Amino acid sequence: MAAFFAQGPCRLRPHFKAHKTPEIARRQLAAGSCTGLTCATVGEAEVAAAFCDDLLIANEVVTAAKCARVSALAAHVHVTAAVDSLAGLDALSSAARAAGTRVGVLVDLNVGQGRCGVEPGEAALTLATRAAQSEGIELRGVMGYEGHLQPVRDRAERESRTREAMQWLVRTAALIRNSGLPCPVVSAGGTGTYDISGRVEGITEIQAGSYALMDTDYGSVGVPFEPAFWVLGTVVSRPTRDRCVADCGHKSMTKDHGYPAVRGIPGAVVTSLNDEHATISLPPESTVKIGDLVELLPSHVDPTINLHDVFYVVERDEVVDIWPIAGRGYPDQRAAILS
Ligand SMILES: Cc1ncc(COP(=O)(O)O)c(C=O)c1O
């Protein structure tokens, strides 16, 4: 990913939410081509501020308490948050004024996902104008996440729809600049569209995250990244020749993007998950037995990692390190548990 972004004007802003793990984020930044990190939550930004001085919270932050935390961070690092409402803008502005800091904002546009975001064009310009006039706020640009296009399997369709979505962003950025306001940042993209959005003229940074560790869902989209993590379970039952059960279920992996895949056992397929069980169908000749370890490749990286406290880092079957998943939240409570 770093090599791809070394070749164009667009930069990479890896999304910390995918793994919430400082050791991985440090490696992503060290690999180069980065302009900072993307975060989804204020808590992630607080953790990331210890090792990165340019953070984008690519999400709306609206409560007084969270805006105060963002404003406090702005005293130490360059911090930018997404806004899509006057209410959100006013909340950030009040908090920044109270803290005596300046918080950057990107006007969040709906580029087709239908989640957060104002409509491109005049509505975005109105909010950008208000942002430029708000005390404690620095208008830094626009963002728009084409999340609905990340999983489009057909490459040609993904390309054409992504380019179209990016035009909404680029044109709105031009509208803002033509009205005399600054709009240096145009932020978008994810693992499924990084090489499409990242080559659209006018897009300045890409917020991809899953690429670093991958999951089976992105594995079927045809992006050139390999899975780097899995959940390790133990076979606790082999009740029939064509079935075994491992001791890891919903509490270890999510299935919102489908069941996990089984690594290294030909013909093995997860057929159901319960709280503490993964039921796996096996070819009858399989030699899998009680006590064996099974490696399960999750279908969705972010929420699966969010279920765990640490990564066990493995080189050639040996655990060589343990990395805290420190961005999950409640850092003080977690530090106490891990110490
Ligand atoms: C706002 C935003 N930007 C970017 C991403 C891209 O992340 P990924 O590369 O993991 O798809 C996401 C993922 O959900 C997101 O919500």
Short mmCIF file of C-alpha atoms in Angstrom, two decimals, residues 49-273:
data_model
loop_
_atom_site.label_atom_id
_atom_site.label_comp_id
_atom_site.label_asym_id
_atom_site.label_seq_id
_atom_site.Cartn_x
_atom_site.Cartn_y
_atom_site.Cartn_z
CA ALA A 49 -1.76 10.82 19.60
CA ALA A 50 1.04 9.17 21.56
CA PHE A 51 2.87 8.30 18.33
CA CYS A 52 1.27 10.28 15.48
CA ASP A 53 0.90 14.05 15.26
CA ASP A 54 -1.70 14.31 12.49
CA LEU A 55 -5.05 12.65 13.16
CA LEU A 56 -8.33 12.65 11.27
CA ILE A 57 -11.42 11.51 13.18
CA ALA A 58 -13.45 10.53 10.12
CA ASN A 59 -16.66 10.66 12.09
CA GLU A 60 -19.09 13.16 13.54
CA VAL A 61 -18.24 14.15 17.15
CA VAL A 62 -21.20 15.94 18.74
CA THR A 63 -21.38 15.64 22.53
CA ALA A 64 -19.85 18.34 24.73
CA ALA A 65 -17.73 15.78 26.59
CA LYS A 66 -16.24 14.27 23.43
CA CYS A 67 -15.74 17.67 21.76
CA ALA A 68 -13.84 18.73 24.89
CA ARG A 69 -11.56 15.70 24.53
CA VAL A 70 -10.95 16.50 20.84
CA SER A 71 -10.16 20.11 21.74
CA ALA A 72 -7.75 19.01 24.45
CA LEU A 73 -5.96 16.77 21.93
CA ALA A 74 -5.64 19.73 19.57
CA ALA A 75 -3.25 21.33 22.06
CA HIS A 76 -0.74 18.56 21.29
CA VAL A 77 -1.41 17.26 17.75
CA HIS A 78 -2.98 18.37 14.48
CA VAL A 79 -6.53 17.01 14.84
CA THR A 80 -9.35 17.18 12.32
CA ALA A 81 -12.92 15.89 12.69
CA ALA A 82 -15.77 15.33 10.24
CA VAL A 83 -18.83 17.58 10.47
CA ASP A 84 -22.17 17.26 8.72
CA SER A 85 -24.36 19.60 10.79
CA LEU A 86 -24.46 23.05 12.33
CA ALA A 87 -25.12 21.40 15.68
CA GLY A 88 -21.91 19.37 15.41
CA LEU A 89 -19.92 22.38 14.20
CA ASP A 90 -21.19 24.57 17.06
CA ALA A 91 -20.40 21.87 19.63
CA LEU A 92 -16.81 21.59 18.38
CA SER A 93 -16.44 25.36 18.16
CA SER A 94 -17.64 25.89 21.77
CA ALA A 95 -15.29 23.21 23.06
CA ALA A 96 -12.31 24.55 21.11
CA ARG A 97 -13.00 28.11 22.35
CA ALA A 98 -13.20 26.86 25.93
CA ALA A 99 -9.92 24.96 25.54
CA GLY A 100 -8.20 27.78 23.68
CA THR A 101 -7.28 25.46 20.78
CA ARG A 102 -8.10 25.16 17.08
CA VAL A 103 -9.79 22.03 15.77
CA GLY A 104 -9.72 21.26 12.05
CA VAL A 105 -12.88 20.13 10.27
CA LEU A 106 -13.68 18.36 7.03
CA VAL A 107 -17.21 18.77 5.73
CA ASP A 108 -18.50 15.20 5.41
CA LEU A 109 -20.39 14.56 2.15
CA ASN A 110 -22.77 11.76 1.31
CA VAL A 111 -21.21 10.32 -1.85
CA GLY A 112 -23.81 7.56 -2.16
CA GLN A 113 -23.43 5.42 0.94
CA GLY A 114 -26.44 7.05 2.56
CA ARG A 115 -24.90 7.11 6.05
CA CYS A 116 -23.63 10.43 7.46
CA GLY A 117 -22.79 13.45 5.33
CA VAL A 118 -24.47 16.50 3.83
CA GLU A 119 -25.39 16.45 0.18
CA PRO A 120 -22.61 17.56 -2.20
CA GLY A 121 -22.86 21.05 -3.70
CA GLU A 122 -24.67 23.99 -2.09
CA ALA A 123 -25.46 22.27 1.24
CA ALA A 124 -21.79 21.46 1.70
CA LEU A 125 -20.77 25.00 0.74
CA THR A 126 -23.18 26.45 3.32
CA LEU A 127 -21.66 24.30 6.08
CA ALA A 128 -18.11 25.03 4.90
CA THR A 129 -18.86 28.77 4.99
CA ARG A 130 -20.12 28.46 8.58
CA ALA A 131 -17.05 26.42 9.51
CA ALA A 132 -14.74 29.09 8.08
CA GLN A 133 -16.54 31.69 10.23
CA SER A 134 -16.54 29.62 13.45
CA GLU A 135 -14.16 30.56 16.23
CA GLY A 136 -11.79 27.78 17.25
CA ILE A 137 -12.39 25.96 13.96
CA GLU A 138 -10.15 25.68 10.91
CA LEU A 139 -11.85 24.56 7.69
CA ARG A 140 -9.46 22.02 6.16
CA GLY A 141 -11.55 20.51 3.37
CA VAL A 142 -14.07 17.79 2.57
CA MET A 143 -14.35 14.03 2.98
CA GLY A 144 -16.71 11.41 1.60
CA TYR A 145 -16.54 7.68 2.23
CA GLU A 146 -17.72 5.48 -0.64
CA GLY A 147 -18.37 2.58 1.74
CA HIS A 148 -21.17 1.15 -0.41
CA LEU A 149 -18.66 0.57 -3.23
CA GLN A 150 -15.89 -1.21 -1.28
CA PRO A 151 -17.44 -4.68 -1.65
CA VAL A 152 -18.58 -4.40 -5.31
CA ARG A 153 -17.09 -7.61 -6.75
CA ASP A 154 -17.07 -6.59 -10.41
CA ARG A 155 -13.94 -4.50 -10.93
CA ALA A 156 -15.25 -2.50 -13.91
CA GLU A 157 -18.42 -1.58 -12.05
CA ARG A 158 -16.44 -0.70 -8.91
CA GLU A 159 -14.18 1.55 -10.97
CA SER A 160 -16.88 3.44 -12.79
CA ARG A 161 -19.13 3.95 -9.76
CA THR A 162 -16.17 5.01 -7.58
CA ARG A 163 -14.95 7.56 -10.12
CA GLU A 164 -18.48 8.95 -10.32
CA ALA A 165 -18.75 9.17 -6.50
CA MET A 166 -15.37 10.92 -6.32
CA GLN A 167 -16.56 13.57 -8.75
CA TRP A 168 -19.10 14.73 -6.16
CA LEU A 169 -16.23 15.34 -3.76
CA VAL A 170 -13.90 16.96 -6.27
CA ARG A 171 -16.61 19.25 -7.65
CA THR A 172 -17.72 20.31 -4.18
CA ALA A 173 -14.10 21.06 -3.24
CA ALA A 174 -13.89 23.28 -6.36
CA LEU A 175 -17.14 25.04 -5.40
CA ILE A 176 -15.73 25.77 -1.92
CA ARG A 177 -12.44 27.07 -3.33
CA ASN A 178 -14.22 29.18 -5.96
CA SER A 179 -16.09 30.93 -3.19
CA GLY A 180 -12.77 31.96 -1.69
CA LEU A 181 -12.57 29.40 1.12
CA PRO A 182 -9.69 27.00 1.78
CA CYS A 183 -10.14 23.33 0.87
CA PRO A 184 -6.70 21.70 0.87
CA VAL A 185 -7.87 18.23 1.95
CA VAL A 186 -10.14 15.94 -0.10
CA SER A 187 -10.28 12.66 1.79
CA ALA A 188 -11.96 9.38 0.78
CA GLY A 189 -11.40 5.72 0.06
CA GLY A 190 -10.94 2.31 1.60
CA THR A 191 -9.26 -1.00 0.91
CA GLY A 192 -11.64 -1.88 -1.94
CA THR A 193 -11.24 1.43 -3.80
CA TYR A 194 -7.79 2.77 -2.80
CA ASP A 195 -6.31 2.34 -6.28
CA ILE A 196 -9.34 3.93 -7.96
CA SER A 197 -10.09 6.89 -5.66
CA GLY A 198 -6.36 7.28 -5.01
CA ARG A 199 -5.77 8.05 -8.70
CA VAL A 200 -8.67 10.46 -9.19
CA GLU A 201 -7.27 13.93 -9.73
CA GLY A 202 -8.09 16.15 -6.77
CA ILE A 203 -8.36 13.40 -4.13
CA THR A 204 -5.55 14.14 -1.67
CA GLU A 205 -5.66 11.22 0.79
CA ILE A 206 -7.10 7.72 1.22
CA GLN A 207 -8.45 6.30 4.50
CA ALA A 208 -7.87 2.57 3.91
CA GLY A 209 -7.53 0.30 6.94
CA SER A 210 -8.38 -3.38 6.40
CA TYR A 211 -5.53 -3.93 3.92
CA ALA A 212 -2.98 -4.32 6.73
CA LEU A 213 -4.48 -7.54 8.12
CA MET A 214 -7.28 -8.37 5.67
CA ASP A 215 -10.34 -10.60 6.04
CA THR A 216 -12.13 -13.11 3.84
CA ASP A 217 -14.66 -10.52 2.66
CA TYR A 218 -11.98 -8.26 1.20
CA GLY A 219 -10.15 -11.42 0.08
CA SER A 220 -12.97 -12.03 -2.40
CA VAL A 221 -12.90 -8.49 -3.82
CA GLY A 222 -9.59 -8.99 -5.62
CA VAL A 223 -7.20 -6.62 -3.83
CA PRO A 224 -3.49 -7.52 -3.65
CA PHE A 225 -3.17 -8.02 0.13
CA GLU A 226 -2.85 -11.20 2.15
CA PRO A 227 -4.48 -12.19 5.43
CA ALA A 228 -2.11 -11.62 8.35
CA PHE A 229 -4.28 -12.60 11.31
CA TRP A 230 -6.51 -15.40 12.39
CA VAL A 231 -8.26 -16.69 15.47
CA LEU A 232 -6.80 -19.81 17.03
CA GLY A 233 -9.23 -22.38 18.39
CA THR A 234 -8.93 -25.82 19.91
CA VAL A 235 -10.99 -28.80 18.72
CA VAL A 236 -13.06 -29.84 21.73
CA SER A 237 -15.32 -32.38 20.03
CA ARG A 238 -15.36 -34.66 16.97
CA PRO A 239 -18.79 -36.18 17.41
CA THR A 240 -19.00 -37.60 13.86
CA ARG A 241 -16.60 -38.33 11.00
CA ASP A 242 -17.90 -35.33 9.07
CA ARG A 243 -17.95 -32.76 11.90
CA CYS A 244 -15.75 -31.21 14.57
CA VAL A 245 -16.34 -28.37 16.99
CA ALA A 246 -13.79 -25.75 18.10
CA ASP A 247 -13.96 -23.60 21.22
CA CYS A 248 -14.35 -20.21 19.53
CA GLY A 249 -17.62 -18.61 18.47
CA HIS A 250 -19.35 -15.23 18.45
CA LYS A 251 -17.26 -14.08 21.39
CA SER A 252 -14.10 -14.53 19.31
CA MET A 253 -15.23 -13.61 15.77
CA THR A 254 -18.06 -11.71 14.17
CA LYS A 255 -20.07 -13.15 11.29
CA ASP A 256 -21.69 -9.98 9.93
CA HIS A 257 -19.77 -10.60 6.67
CA GLY A 258 -20.21 -14.38 6.77
CA TYR A 259 -18.66 -17.32 8.58
CA PRO A 260 -14.89 -17.46 9.02
CA ALA A 261 -12.84 -19.68 6.70
CA VAL A 262 -10.74 -22.56 7.99
CA ARG A 263 -7.04 -22.23 7.23
CA GLY A 264 -4.95 -25.24 6.24
CA ILE A 265 -7.54 -28.05 6.49
CA PRO A 266 -8.68 -28.95 2.96
CA GLY A 267 -12.45 -29.26 2.66
CA ALA A 268 -13.18 -27.88 6.16
CA VAL A 269 -16.04 -25.36 6.28
CA VAL A 270 -17.56 -23.51 9.25
CA THR A 271 -21.29 -24.26 9.24
CA SER A 272 -22.38 -22.42 12.38
CA LEU A 273 -21.15 -20.23 15.21
#
